Coordinates of C-alpha atoms in Angstrom, one line a residue:
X1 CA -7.3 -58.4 -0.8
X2 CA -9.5 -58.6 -3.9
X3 CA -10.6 -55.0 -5.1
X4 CA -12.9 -53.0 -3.3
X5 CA -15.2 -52.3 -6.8
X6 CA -16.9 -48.7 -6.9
X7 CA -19.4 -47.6 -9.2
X8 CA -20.4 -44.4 -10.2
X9 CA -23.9 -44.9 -10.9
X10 CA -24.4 -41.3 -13.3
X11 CA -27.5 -39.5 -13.6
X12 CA -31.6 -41.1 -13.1
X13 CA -32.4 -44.4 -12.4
X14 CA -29.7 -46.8 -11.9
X15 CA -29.2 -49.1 -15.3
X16 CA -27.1 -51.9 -14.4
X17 CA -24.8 -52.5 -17.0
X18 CA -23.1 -56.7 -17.5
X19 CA -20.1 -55.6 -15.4
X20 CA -22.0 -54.6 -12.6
X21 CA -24.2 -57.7 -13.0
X22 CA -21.1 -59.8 -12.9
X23 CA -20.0 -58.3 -10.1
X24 CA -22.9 -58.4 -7.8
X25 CA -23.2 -62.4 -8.8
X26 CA -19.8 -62.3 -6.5
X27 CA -20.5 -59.4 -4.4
X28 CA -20.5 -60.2 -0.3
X29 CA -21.5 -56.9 0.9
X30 CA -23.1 -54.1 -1.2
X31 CA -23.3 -50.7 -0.1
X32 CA -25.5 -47.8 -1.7
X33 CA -27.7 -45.1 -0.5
X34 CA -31.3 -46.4 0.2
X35 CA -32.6 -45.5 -3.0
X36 CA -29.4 -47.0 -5.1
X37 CA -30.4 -49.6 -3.4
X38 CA -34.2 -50.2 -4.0
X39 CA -33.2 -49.5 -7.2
X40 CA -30.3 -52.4 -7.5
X41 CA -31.2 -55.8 -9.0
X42 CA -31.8 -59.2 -6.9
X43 CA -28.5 -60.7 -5.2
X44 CA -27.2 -62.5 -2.4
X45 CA -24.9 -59.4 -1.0
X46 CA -25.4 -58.4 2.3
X47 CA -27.0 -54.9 1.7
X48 CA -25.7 -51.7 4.1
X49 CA -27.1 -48.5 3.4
X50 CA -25.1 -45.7 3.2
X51 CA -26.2 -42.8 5.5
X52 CA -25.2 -39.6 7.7
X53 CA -22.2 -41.9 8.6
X54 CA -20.6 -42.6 5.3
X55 CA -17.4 -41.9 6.6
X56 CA -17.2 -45.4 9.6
X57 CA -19.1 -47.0 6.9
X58 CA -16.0 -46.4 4.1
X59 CA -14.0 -47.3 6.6
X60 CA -16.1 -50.7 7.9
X61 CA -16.1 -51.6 3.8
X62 CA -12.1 -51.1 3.3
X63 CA -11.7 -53.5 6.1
X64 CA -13.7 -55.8 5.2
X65 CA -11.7 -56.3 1.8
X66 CA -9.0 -56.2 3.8
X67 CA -9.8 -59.6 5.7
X68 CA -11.0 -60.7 2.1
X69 CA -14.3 -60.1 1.4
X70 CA -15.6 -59.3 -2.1
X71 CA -17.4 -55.5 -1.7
X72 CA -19.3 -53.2 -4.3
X73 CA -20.3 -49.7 -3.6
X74 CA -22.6 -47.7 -5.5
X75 CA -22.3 -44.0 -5.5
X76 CA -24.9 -41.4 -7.1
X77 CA -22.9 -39.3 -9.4
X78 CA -19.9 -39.4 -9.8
X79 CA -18.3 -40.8 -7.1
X80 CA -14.7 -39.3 -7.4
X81 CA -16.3 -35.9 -7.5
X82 CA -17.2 -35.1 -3.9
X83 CA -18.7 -38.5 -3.6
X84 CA -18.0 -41.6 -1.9
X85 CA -15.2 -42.5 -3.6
X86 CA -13.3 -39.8 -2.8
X87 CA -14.0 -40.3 0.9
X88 CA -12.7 -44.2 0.4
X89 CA -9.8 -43.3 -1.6
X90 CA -8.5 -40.5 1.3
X91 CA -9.1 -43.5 3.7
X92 CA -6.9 -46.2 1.6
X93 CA -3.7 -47.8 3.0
X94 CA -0.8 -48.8 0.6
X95 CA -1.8 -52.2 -0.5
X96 CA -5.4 -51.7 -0.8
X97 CA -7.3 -52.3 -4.3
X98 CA -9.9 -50.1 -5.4
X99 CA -11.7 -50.2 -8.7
X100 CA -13.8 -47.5 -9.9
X101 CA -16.2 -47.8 -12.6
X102 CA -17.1 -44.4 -14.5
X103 CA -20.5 -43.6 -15.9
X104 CA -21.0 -40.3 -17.6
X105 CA -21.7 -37.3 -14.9
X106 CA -24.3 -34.8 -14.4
X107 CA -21.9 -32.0 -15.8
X108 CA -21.2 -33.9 -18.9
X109 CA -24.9 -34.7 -19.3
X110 CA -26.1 -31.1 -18.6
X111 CA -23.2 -29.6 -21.5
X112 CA -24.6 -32.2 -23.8
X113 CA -27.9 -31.4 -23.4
X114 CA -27.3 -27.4 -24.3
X115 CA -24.6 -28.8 -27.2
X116 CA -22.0 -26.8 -26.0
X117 CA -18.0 -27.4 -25.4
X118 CA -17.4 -27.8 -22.1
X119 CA -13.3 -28.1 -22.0
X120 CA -12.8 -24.8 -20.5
X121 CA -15.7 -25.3 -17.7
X122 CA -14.2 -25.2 -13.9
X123 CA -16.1 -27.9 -11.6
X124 CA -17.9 -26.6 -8.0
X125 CA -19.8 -28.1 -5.4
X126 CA -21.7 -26.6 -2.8
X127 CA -23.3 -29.7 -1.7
X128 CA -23.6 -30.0 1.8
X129 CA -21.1 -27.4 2.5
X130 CA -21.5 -23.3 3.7
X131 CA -18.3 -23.0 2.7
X132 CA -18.3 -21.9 -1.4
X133 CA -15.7 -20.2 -2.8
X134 CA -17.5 -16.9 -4.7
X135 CA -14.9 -15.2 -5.8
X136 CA -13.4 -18.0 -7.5
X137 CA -16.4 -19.2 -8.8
X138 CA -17.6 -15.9 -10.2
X139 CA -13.8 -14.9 -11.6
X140 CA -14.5 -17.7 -14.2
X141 CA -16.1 -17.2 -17.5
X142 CA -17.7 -20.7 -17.1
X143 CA -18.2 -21.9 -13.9
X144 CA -20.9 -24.8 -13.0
X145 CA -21.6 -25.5 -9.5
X146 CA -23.4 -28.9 -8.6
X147 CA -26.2 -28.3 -6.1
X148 CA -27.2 -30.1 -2.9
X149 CA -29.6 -29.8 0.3
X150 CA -29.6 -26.4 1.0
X151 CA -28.3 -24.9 -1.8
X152 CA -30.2 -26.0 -5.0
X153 CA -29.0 -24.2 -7.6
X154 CA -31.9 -21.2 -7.5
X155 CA -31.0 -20.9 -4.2
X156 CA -27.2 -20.7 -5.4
X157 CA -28.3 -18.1 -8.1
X158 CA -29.8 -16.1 -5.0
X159 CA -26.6 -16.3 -3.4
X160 CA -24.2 -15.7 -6.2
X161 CA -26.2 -11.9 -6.7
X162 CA -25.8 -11.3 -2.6
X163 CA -21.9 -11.7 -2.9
X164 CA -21.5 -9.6 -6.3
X165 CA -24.8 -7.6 -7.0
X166 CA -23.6 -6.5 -10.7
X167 CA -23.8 -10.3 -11.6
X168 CA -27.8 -10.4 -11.3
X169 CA -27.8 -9.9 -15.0
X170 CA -25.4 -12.5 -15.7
X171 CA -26.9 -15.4 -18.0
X172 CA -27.2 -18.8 -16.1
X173 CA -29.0 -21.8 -16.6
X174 CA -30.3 -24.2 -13.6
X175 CA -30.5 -27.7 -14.3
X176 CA -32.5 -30.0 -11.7
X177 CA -32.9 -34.0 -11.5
X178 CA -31.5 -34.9 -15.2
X179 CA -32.0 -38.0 -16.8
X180 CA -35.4 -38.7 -14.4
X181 CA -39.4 -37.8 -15.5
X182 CA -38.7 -34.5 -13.4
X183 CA -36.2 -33.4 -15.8
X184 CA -36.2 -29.2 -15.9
X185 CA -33.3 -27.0 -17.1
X186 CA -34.2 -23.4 -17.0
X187 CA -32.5 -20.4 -18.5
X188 CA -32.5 -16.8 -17.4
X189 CA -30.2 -14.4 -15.6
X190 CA -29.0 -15.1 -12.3
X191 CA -32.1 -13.0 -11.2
X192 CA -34.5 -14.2 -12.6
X193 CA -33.3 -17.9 -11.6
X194 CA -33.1 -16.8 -8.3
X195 CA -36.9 -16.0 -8.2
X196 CA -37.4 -19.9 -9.0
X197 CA -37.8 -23.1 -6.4
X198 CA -35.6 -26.0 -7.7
X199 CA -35.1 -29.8 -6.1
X200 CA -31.9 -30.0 -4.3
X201 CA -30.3 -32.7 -7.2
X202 CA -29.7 -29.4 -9.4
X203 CA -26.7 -27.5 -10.9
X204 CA -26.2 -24.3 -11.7
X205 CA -23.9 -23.1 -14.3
X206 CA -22.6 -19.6 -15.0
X207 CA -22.3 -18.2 -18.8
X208 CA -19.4 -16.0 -19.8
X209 CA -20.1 -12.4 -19.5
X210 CA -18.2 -9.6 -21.2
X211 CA -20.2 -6.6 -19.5
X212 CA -17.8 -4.4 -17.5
X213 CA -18.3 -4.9 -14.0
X214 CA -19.7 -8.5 -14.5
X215 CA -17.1 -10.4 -12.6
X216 CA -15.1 -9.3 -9.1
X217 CA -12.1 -7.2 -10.1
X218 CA -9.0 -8.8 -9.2
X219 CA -7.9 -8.7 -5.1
X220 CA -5.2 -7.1 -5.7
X221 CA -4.6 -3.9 -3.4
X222 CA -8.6 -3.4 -2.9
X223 CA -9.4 -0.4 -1.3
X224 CA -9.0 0.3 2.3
X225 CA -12.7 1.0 3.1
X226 CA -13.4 -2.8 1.2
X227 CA -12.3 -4.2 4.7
X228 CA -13.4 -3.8 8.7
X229 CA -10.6 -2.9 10.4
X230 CA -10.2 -1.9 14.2
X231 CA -8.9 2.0 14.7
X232 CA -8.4 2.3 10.9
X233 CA -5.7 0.2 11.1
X234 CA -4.7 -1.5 7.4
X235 CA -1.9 -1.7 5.5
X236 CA -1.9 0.6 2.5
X237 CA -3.0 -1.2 -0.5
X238 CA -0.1 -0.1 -2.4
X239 CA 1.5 -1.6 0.1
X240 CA 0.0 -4.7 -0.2
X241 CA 0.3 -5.0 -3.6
X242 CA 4.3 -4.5 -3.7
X243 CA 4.1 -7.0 -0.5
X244 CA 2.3 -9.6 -2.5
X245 CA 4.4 -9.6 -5.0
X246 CA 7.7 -9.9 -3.5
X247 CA 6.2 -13.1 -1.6
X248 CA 6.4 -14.3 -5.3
X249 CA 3.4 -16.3 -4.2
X250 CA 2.9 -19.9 -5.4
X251 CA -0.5 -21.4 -6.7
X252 CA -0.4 -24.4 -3.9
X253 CA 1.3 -24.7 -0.8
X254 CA 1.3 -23.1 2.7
X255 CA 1.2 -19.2 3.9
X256 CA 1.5 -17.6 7.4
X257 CA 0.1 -14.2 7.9
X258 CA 1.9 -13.4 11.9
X259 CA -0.2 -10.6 13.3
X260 CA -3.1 -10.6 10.7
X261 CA -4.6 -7.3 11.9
X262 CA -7.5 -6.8 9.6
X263 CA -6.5 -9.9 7.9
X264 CA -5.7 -8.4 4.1
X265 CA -2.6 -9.5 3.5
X266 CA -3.2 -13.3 4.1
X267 CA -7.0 -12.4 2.3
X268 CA -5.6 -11.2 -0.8
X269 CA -3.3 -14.1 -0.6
X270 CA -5.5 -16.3 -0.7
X271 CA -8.5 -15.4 -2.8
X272 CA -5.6 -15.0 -5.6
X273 CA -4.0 -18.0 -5.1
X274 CA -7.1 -20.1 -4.5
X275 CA -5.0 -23.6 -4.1
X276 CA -2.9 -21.9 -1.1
X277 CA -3.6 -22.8 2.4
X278 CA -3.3 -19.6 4.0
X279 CA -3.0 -18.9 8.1
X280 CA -3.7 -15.9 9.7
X281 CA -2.2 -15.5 13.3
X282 CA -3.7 -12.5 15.6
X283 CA -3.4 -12.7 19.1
X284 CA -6.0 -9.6 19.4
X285 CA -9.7 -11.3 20.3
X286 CA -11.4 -8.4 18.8
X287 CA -9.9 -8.5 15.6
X288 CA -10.5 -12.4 14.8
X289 CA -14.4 -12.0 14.2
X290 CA -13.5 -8.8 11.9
X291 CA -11.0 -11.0 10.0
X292 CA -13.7 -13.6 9.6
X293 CA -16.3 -11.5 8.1
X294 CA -13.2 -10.1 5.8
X295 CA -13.1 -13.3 4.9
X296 CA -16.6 -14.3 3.9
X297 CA -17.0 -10.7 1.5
X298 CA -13.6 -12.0 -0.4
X299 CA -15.8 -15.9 -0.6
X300 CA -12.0 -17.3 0.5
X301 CA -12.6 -20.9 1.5
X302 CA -8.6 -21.1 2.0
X303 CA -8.2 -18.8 4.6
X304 CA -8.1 -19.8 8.5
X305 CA -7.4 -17.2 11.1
X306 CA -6.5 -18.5 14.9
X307 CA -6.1 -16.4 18.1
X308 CA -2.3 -17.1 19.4
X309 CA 0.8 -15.6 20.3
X310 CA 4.2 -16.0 18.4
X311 CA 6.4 -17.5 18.5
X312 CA 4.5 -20.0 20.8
X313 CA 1.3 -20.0 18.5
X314 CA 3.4 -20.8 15.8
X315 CA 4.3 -24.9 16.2
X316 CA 0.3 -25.6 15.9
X317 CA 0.6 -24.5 12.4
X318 CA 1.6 -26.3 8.9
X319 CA 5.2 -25.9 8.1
X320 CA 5.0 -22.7 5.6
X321 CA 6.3 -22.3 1.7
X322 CA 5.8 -18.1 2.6
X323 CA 5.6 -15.8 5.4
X324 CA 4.4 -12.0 6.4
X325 CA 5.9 -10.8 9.4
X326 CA 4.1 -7.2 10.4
X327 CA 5.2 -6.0 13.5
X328 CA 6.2 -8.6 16.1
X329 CA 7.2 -5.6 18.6
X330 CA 9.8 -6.4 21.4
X331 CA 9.5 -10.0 20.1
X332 CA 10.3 -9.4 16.9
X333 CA 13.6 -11.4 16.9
X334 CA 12.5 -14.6 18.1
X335 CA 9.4 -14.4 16.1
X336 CA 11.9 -13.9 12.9
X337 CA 14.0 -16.8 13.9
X338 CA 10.8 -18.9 14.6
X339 CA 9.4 -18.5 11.3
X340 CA 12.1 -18.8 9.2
X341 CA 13.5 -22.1 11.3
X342 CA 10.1 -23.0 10.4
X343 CA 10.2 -22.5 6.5
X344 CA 10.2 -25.6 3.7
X345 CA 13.3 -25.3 1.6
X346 CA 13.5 -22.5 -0.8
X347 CA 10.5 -20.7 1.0
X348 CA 10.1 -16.9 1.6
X349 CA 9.9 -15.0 4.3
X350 CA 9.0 -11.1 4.0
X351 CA 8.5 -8.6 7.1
X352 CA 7.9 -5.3 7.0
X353 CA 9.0 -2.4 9.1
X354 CA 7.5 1.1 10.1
X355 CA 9.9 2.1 13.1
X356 CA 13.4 3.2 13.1
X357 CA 14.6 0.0 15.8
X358 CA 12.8 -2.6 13.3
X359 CA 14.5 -1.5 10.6
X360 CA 17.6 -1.8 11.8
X361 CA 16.8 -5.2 13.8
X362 CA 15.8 -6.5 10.5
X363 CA 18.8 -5.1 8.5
X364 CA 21.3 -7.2 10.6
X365 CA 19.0 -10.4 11.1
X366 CA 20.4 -13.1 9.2
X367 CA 22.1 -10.4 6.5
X368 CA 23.6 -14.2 4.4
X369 CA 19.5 -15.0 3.8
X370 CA 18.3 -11.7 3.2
X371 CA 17.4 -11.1 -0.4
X372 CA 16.4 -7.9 -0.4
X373 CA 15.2 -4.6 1.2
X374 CA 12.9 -1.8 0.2
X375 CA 11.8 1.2 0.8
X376 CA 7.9 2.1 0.5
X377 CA 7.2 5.5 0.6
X378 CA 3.5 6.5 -0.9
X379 CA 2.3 9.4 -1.3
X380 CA -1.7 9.9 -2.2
X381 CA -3.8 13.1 -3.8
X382 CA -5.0 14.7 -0.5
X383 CA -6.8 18.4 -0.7
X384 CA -4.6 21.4 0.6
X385 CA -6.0 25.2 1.5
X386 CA -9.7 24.6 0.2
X387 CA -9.4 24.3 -3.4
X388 CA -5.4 22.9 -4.9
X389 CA -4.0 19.5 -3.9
X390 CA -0.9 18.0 -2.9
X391 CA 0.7 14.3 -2.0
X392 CA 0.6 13.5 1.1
X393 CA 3.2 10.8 2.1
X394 CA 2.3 8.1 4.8
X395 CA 4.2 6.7 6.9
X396 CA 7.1 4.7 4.8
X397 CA 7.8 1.1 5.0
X398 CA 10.5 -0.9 4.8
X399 CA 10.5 -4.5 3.5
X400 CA 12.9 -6.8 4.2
X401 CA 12.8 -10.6 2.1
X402 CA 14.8 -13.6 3.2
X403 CA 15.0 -16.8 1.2
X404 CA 15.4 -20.3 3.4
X405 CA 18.4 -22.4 1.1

C-alpha cells in the first residue's frame, strides 16, 4: 500500500511547506479538521473532515491505503502527541505504511518563546479528558500541561490549587493560541492565573518551586485520616510502607489489590509508580465509591477498582507482574492458588495475615515459592493515666512473599 502520509501541522495558521505541496498534487483523499482544511491550498483530493468520530474516520483512511489509495492527514499539533496520529498508529496492522511529517510543537514553541531549556520538562494533556493525573503532575519541578475544551489552562491553574492548596503560590505561566494574532502568555502564580479566562488552545506550565510544602509529599504510608474508610478499617501505614516495599514494585506493568478495602495499598501503588496499571478487587458495594473518591484526592489515573468476588472475579482481570492478598477469609487457599497460577514469570505475590489459622495456612502454602515471611508488630505513642505515655502495639501482622519462577 503506498504510505498513509501524516502531517503535523504545528502551531497558527497552516504554512504549507514543498513536501506537503508535492504531496497533495498526488493526494486522493485528504483529511483535516474543518479549519485545517479551509486553511489547506487548492487540490483535487477528495476532502473528509475530521470530527467527533475521528476514531471510524482513522480507521475508513487506513483502509483506504490499504486497497491503494494515496491519503494525507493533517493534524493540529503535533499529531503523535495525543493527536490523530496516535489514534492511527494504535489502529495499524503489520504491513501498513505510515509517514509522519514533524513540524515544531506548541511545547517547543512556548520554551522558546520564554528562552528557557526545556530537557528536563515532563509532557501532559488534559485535553478532552477528566481524567489528569495531579499528583504526578505537581510532583514535577517542570511540568507543562497542554490545554483543551474544558480545561484551558486558567481553568487548569484553578484546578491544580483545588487538589494541593499550598501550590496557589507556585509560579506558572499560561500560554493561549501561539503563533496566531491572539497570541497571550501570561505569568503569575497559579492564583492569580486562575482568576484569568483563557481560549481552550492554551497550555499551562508549572515552574520549579523550592518552598517547603510546595509539591505533595511522597505517598508513601500517608496518614490514616488522609483516606475514607468504612468502620475505621485501614491498614497501618507502617504497614503499608514495609508492604510496598517488599512488592519490590516495578515502574510499568500490572498490580492486583484482592480485597481493596479502603483501597490504600493498590493507591499508593499506583500514584508511586505512575506507569503501573493497578486493580483493585472489593466485593463490598459500599466500599467501591469510598475507593473511588480515594482515588481522585491521590489524582491516580492508573488505578481501577471493580466490585467481584475471588477467585471468580479474578479471570476478568490482566495477568499481574504483583499481587496483595489481605484477608481472603475461608477462601483464602483457592484465592492464593488463583493468584499466583495467575502471575507473569518472575512476579510477586505478598499476603498478609492478622489471625492465628492464616498464618499458619500461609506458612505451609507452597513453602518451595515462598520467599519470605515477616513479622509486623507496631507500636505507636498513645497517652496513659492523664499526663505520661506509652506504645501501644496493634494488632501484629504477618507477611508472607512468594516469587512465581
Amino acid at each position: 500500500m503506498p504510505p498513509l502520509t501524516v502531517f503535523s501541522c504545528g502551531i497558527g495558521p497552516l504554512h504549507p511547506s514543498p513536501a506537503l505541496l508535492d504531496k497533495l498534487a498526488e493526494a486522493q483523499s485528504l483529511y483535516a479538521s474543518a479549519a485545517l482544511l479551509k486553511e489547506c491550498p487548492p487540490c483535487n483530493a477528495r476532502r473528509i473532515p475530521i470530527g467527533r468520530n475521528a476514531r471510524e474516520q482513522a480507521r475508513e483512511a487506513l483502509e483506504e491505503a490499504r486497497q491503494g489509495g494515496n491519503v494525507v492527514v493533517l493534524a493540529s499539533g503535533d499529531a503523535l502527541f495525543h493527536g490523530m496520529g496516535g489514534t492511527l498508529q494504535s489502529l495499524a496492522c503489520d504491513g501498513d505504511r505510515l509517514e509522519f511529517i514533524p513540524a515544531p510543537t506548541a511545547f517547543q514553541a512556548l520554551f522558546h518563546r520564554l528562552g528557557m531549556p526545556w530537557d528536563r520538562v515532563r509532557c501532559f494533556s488534559a485535553h478532552s479528558t477528566e481524567e489528569i493525573p495531579w499528583g504526578d503532575i505537581l510532583a514535577q519541578p517542570l511540568p507543562v500541561l497542554y490545554g483543551g475544551h474544558p480545561f484551558t489552562a486558567c481553568r487548569l491553574a484553578g484546578e491544580a490549587i483545588q487538589f494541593h492548596p499550598p501550590a496557589a503560590q507556585r509560579s506558572a505561566v499560561a500560554a493561549e493560541c501561539l503563533g496566531t494574532p491572539g497570541e497571550r502568555i501570561l505569568k503569575g502564580t497559579l492564583a492569580e492565573l486562575a482568576r484569568e479566562e483563557c481560549a481552550p488552545t492554551s497550555m499551562l506550565l508549572l515552574l520549579p518551586d523550592e518552598r517547603s510544602g510546595a509539591a505533595p509529599i511522597l505517598p508513601l504510608g500517608l496518614p490514616a485520616d488522609f483516606y475514607e474508610k468504612e468502620n475505621n478499617l485501614i491498614t497501618a501505614e507502617e504497614v503499608r510502607a514495609i508492604i510496598l516495599s517488599k512488592l519490590r514494585l516495578p515502574a510499568w506493568g500490572v498490580l492486583w489489590d484482592v480485597g481493596a478495602g479502603s483501597g490504600s495499598i493498590g493507591l499508593e501503588a499506583a500514584a508511586l509508580r505512575p506507569g503501573l496499571s493497578v486493580y483493585g478487587l472489593e466485593r463490598q458495594e459500599s466500599r467501591l465509591e469510598l475507593i473511588r473518591r480515594n482515588c481522585r484526592k491521590l489524582g491516580c489515573v492508573n488505578y481501577a477498582c471493580m466490585r467481584g468476588e475471588a477467585p471468580e472475579a479474578l479471570a476478568a482481570l490482566p495477568a499481574p507482574d504483583r499481587v496483595f492478598l489481605g484477608g481472603g477469609g475461608a477462601a483464602l487457599e483457592s484465592i492464593l492458588q488463583a493468584c499466583f497460577d495467575a502471575l507473569n514469570p518472575g512476579g510477586l505475590l505478598a499476603a498478609s495475615a492478622v489471625t492465628t489459622e492464616n498464618e499458619h495456612l500461609l506458612y505451609g502454602w507452597n513453602a518451595a515459592a515462598r520467599t519470605g515471611m515477616f513479622s509486623l508488630d507496631i507500636a505507636s505513642e498513645s497517652p496513659i493515666a492523664g499526663t505520661y505515655h506509652h506504645l501501644r502495639h496493634g494488632n501484629r501482622i504477618t507477611l508472607f512473599t512468594y516469587s512465581r519462577a
